[in-house]
Amino acid sequence: MSERLQPGDTAPAFTLPDADGNEVSLADHKGRKVIVYFYPAALTPGCTKQACDFTDNLSLLATAGYDVIGVSPDKPEKLAKFRDKEELKVTLVGDPEKEVLTAYGAYGEKKLYGKTVTGVIRSTVVVDEEGKVERALYNVKATGHVAKIIKDLGI
């Protein structure tokens, strides 16, 4: 089981391929706040709802100084299909090796329909301008989560 991040921790650095195969690094966003959210799989109902909610609120978040990066274990080709099908505007990156998911505490044992399984734990980590964890939320719900973040961040 990977360790969960706590406020004040240094956010683990990462560089992952986006839907077009371009590398996206957390370091590219230094000086801005970043909402890094982890979701189990592109093109599934809950993950689609969450990605659409982030897309719908992207300009509001950007105006408040936040960038948004979605991380899943999907390969870039699947992310591109997901982005195009749903007209997503958020940056989606793939972590097929699950190294970043694990480093952020977003991969491990979870309950799924009453069974304990190993997989992606739907999570959101807000990283400040200096690369420190501002907040780390685990086992979040796909629906209503973005509205809750916006409210919690006072945007």
Short mmCIF file of C-alpha atoms in Angstrom, two decimals:
data_model
loop_
_atom_site.label_atom_id
_atom_site.label_comp_id
_atom_site.label_asym_id
_atom_site.label_seq_id
_atom_site.Cartn_x
_atom_site.Cartn_y
_atom_site.Cartn_z
CA MET A 1 0.00 0.00 0.00
CA SER A 2 1.44 3.34 -0.96
CA GLU A 3 1.66 6.19 1.53
CA ARG A 4 -0.91 8.91 1.26
CA LEU A 5 0.35 12.44 0.88
CA GLN A 6 -0.26 15.03 3.57
CA PRO A 7 -0.48 18.83 3.34
CA GLY A 8 3.04 20.26 3.42
CA ASP A 9 4.64 17.24 1.71
CA THR A 10 6.62 17.90 -1.45
CA ALA A 11 4.53 16.69 -4.37
CA PRO A 12 6.33 13.87 -6.18
CA ALA A 13 7.82 15.11 -9.46
CA PHE A 14 6.57 13.44 -12.61
CA THR A 15 6.83 13.51 -16.37
CA LEU A 16 4.18 11.53 -18.25
CA PRO A 17 2.92 11.39 -21.85
CA ASP A 18 -0.27 13.30 -22.66
CA ALA A 19 -2.96 12.25 -25.16
CA ASP A 20 -0.71 13.36 -28.04
CA GLY A 21 2.39 11.64 -26.67
CA ASN A 22 3.96 14.93 -25.52
CA GLU A 23 5.66 14.90 -22.15
CA VAL A 24 3.96 16.81 -19.35
CA SER A 25 5.89 17.50 -16.15
CA LEU A 26 4.69 18.84 -12.84
CA ALA A 27 7.78 21.10 -12.99
CA ASP A 28 6.33 22.80 -16.11
CA HIS A 29 3.68 24.31 -13.81
CA LYS A 30 5.99 25.80 -11.18
CA GLY A 31 4.63 29.17 -10.08
CA ARG A 32 1.01 28.06 -10.60
CA LYS A 33 -1.23 25.91 -8.48
CA VAL A 34 -2.04 22.51 -9.96
CA ILE A 35 -4.97 20.22 -9.31
CA VAL A 36 -3.71 16.71 -10.08
CA TYR A 37 -6.56 14.25 -10.15
CA PHE A 38 -6.28 10.49 -10.44
CA TYR A 39 -8.99 8.38 -12.05
CA PRO A 40 -9.27 4.66 -12.85
CA ALA A 41 -9.99 4.59 -16.60
CA ALA A 42 -10.79 6.78 -19.58
CA LEU A 43 -14.12 6.25 -21.34
CA THR A 44 -15.93 4.94 -18.26
CA PRO A 45 -19.08 6.68 -16.95
CA GLY A 46 -17.77 8.05 -13.62
CA CYS A 47 -14.43 9.13 -15.07
CA THR A 48 -16.18 10.78 -18.01
CA LYS A 49 -18.45 12.74 -15.64
CA GLN A 50 -15.47 13.89 -13.58
CA ALA A 51 -13.40 14.90 -16.64
CA CYS A 52 -16.37 16.78 -18.11
CA ASP A 53 -16.90 18.60 -14.79
CA PHE A 54 -13.25 19.68 -14.77
CA THR A 55 -13.51 20.77 -18.43
CA ASP A 56 -16.70 22.76 -17.70
CA ASN A 57 -14.95 24.58 -14.84
CA LEU A 58 -11.51 24.93 -16.43
CA SER A 59 -11.72 28.65 -17.19
CA LEU A 60 -12.95 29.39 -13.65
CA LEU A 61 -10.07 27.36 -12.19
CA ALA A 62 -7.50 28.88 -14.59
CA THR A 63 -8.64 32.41 -13.70
CA ALA A 64 -8.10 31.51 -10.04
CA GLY A 65 -4.55 30.37 -10.89
CA TYR A 66 -5.07 26.61 -11.10
CA ASP A 67 -3.99 24.21 -13.84
CA VAL A 68 -5.62 20.78 -14.01
CA ILE A 69 -3.92 17.49 -14.89
CA GLY A 70 -5.81 14.19 -14.98
CA VAL A 71 -3.77 11.01 -14.46
CA SER A 72 -4.89 7.46 -15.27
CA PRO A 73 -3.12 4.21 -16.14
CA ASP A 74 -4.31 4.58 -19.76
CA LYS A 75 -2.01 4.79 -22.77
CA PRO A 76 -1.91 8.04 -24.83
CA GLU A 77 -3.99 6.53 -27.66
CA LYS A 78 -6.89 5.81 -25.31
CA LEU A 79 -6.55 9.26 -23.73
CA ALA A 80 -6.75 10.86 -27.18
CA LYS A 81 -9.92 8.91 -27.96
CA PHE A 82 -11.38 9.95 -24.58
CA ARG A 83 -10.47 13.62 -25.11
CA ASP A 84 -11.86 13.74 -28.63
CA LYS A 85 -15.06 11.81 -27.88
CA GLU A 86 -15.93 13.97 -24.85
CA GLU A 87 -14.37 17.25 -26.14
CA LEU A 88 -12.25 17.47 -23.00
CA LYS A 89 -10.03 20.49 -22.42
CA VAL A 90 -8.15 19.23 -19.36
CA THR A 91 -4.64 17.86 -19.77
CA LEU A 92 -4.79 14.07 -19.54
CA VAL A 93 -1.64 12.05 -18.96
CA GLY A 94 -1.08 8.30 -18.88
CA ASP A 95 0.77 6.33 -16.23
CA PRO A 96 0.64 2.70 -17.46
CA GLU A 97 3.47 1.73 -15.08
CA LYS A 98 1.44 3.21 -12.19
CA GLU A 99 4.59 4.78 -10.71
CA VAL A 100 3.07 8.24 -10.31
CA LEU A 101 -0.26 6.83 -9.12
CA THR A 102 1.67 4.90 -6.46
CA ALA A 103 3.88 7.87 -5.50
CA TYR A 104 0.75 9.95 -4.88
CA GLY A 105 -0.96 7.23 -2.83
CA ALA A 106 -3.61 6.87 -5.54
CA TYR A 107 -2.98 3.20 -6.27
CA GLY A 108 -3.52 0.37 -3.84
CA GLU A 109 -6.21 -1.58 -2.06
CA LYS A 110 -9.73 -0.25 -2.25
CA LYS A 111 -13.25 -1.50 -1.83
CA LEU A 112 -15.20 -2.13 -5.02
CA TYR A 113 -18.75 -3.43 -4.66
CA GLY A 114 -17.86 -4.83 -1.23
CA LYS A 115 -14.73 -6.64 -2.41
CA THR A 116 -11.16 -5.59 -1.67
CA VAL A 117 -9.31 -5.06 -4.94
CA THR A 118 -6.07 -3.40 -5.98
CA GLY A 119 -6.52 -0.48 -8.33
CA VAL A 120 -6.66 3.25 -8.82
CA ILE A 121 -8.08 5.13 -5.84
CA ARG A 122 -9.97 8.14 -7.18
CA SER A 123 -8.00 10.97 -5.61
CA THR A 124 -7.23 14.66 -6.01
CA VAL A 125 -4.08 16.43 -4.87
CA VAL A 126 -3.82 20.22 -4.93
CA VAL A 127 -0.21 21.35 -5.35
CA ASP A 128 0.81 24.94 -4.54
CA GLU A 129 3.10 27.23 -6.55
CA GLU A 130 6.17 25.88 -4.72
CA GLY A 131 5.40 22.23 -5.43
CA LYS A 132 4.05 21.45 -1.96
CA VAL A 133 0.85 19.53 -1.29
CA GLU A 134 -1.87 21.98 -0.26
CA ARG A 135 -4.52 19.31 0.13
CA ALA A 136 -4.81 15.61 -0.61
CA LEU A 137 -8.24 14.02 -0.99
CA TYR A 138 -8.66 10.25 -1.33
CA ASN A 139 -11.62 8.03 -2.24
CA VAL A 140 -13.47 10.98 -3.73
CA LYS A 141 -16.73 10.61 -5.63
CA ALA A 142 -16.74 11.23 -9.37
CA THR A 143 -19.98 13.18 -9.24
CA GLY A 144 -20.02 16.54 -7.47
CA HIS A 145 -16.31 16.40 -6.66
CA VAL A 146 -15.28 19.36 -8.83
CA ALA A 147 -17.98 21.59 -7.31
CA LYS A 148 -16.76 20.58 -3.84
CA ILE A 149 -13.12 21.43 -4.70
CA ILE A 150 -14.15 24.84 -6.05
CA LYS A 151 -16.13 25.51 -2.86
CA ASP A 152 -13.31 24.23 -0.59
CA LEU A 153 -10.71 26.36 -2.39
CA GLY A 154 -12.95 29.42 -2.08
CA ILE A 155 -13.11 30.03 -5.84
#
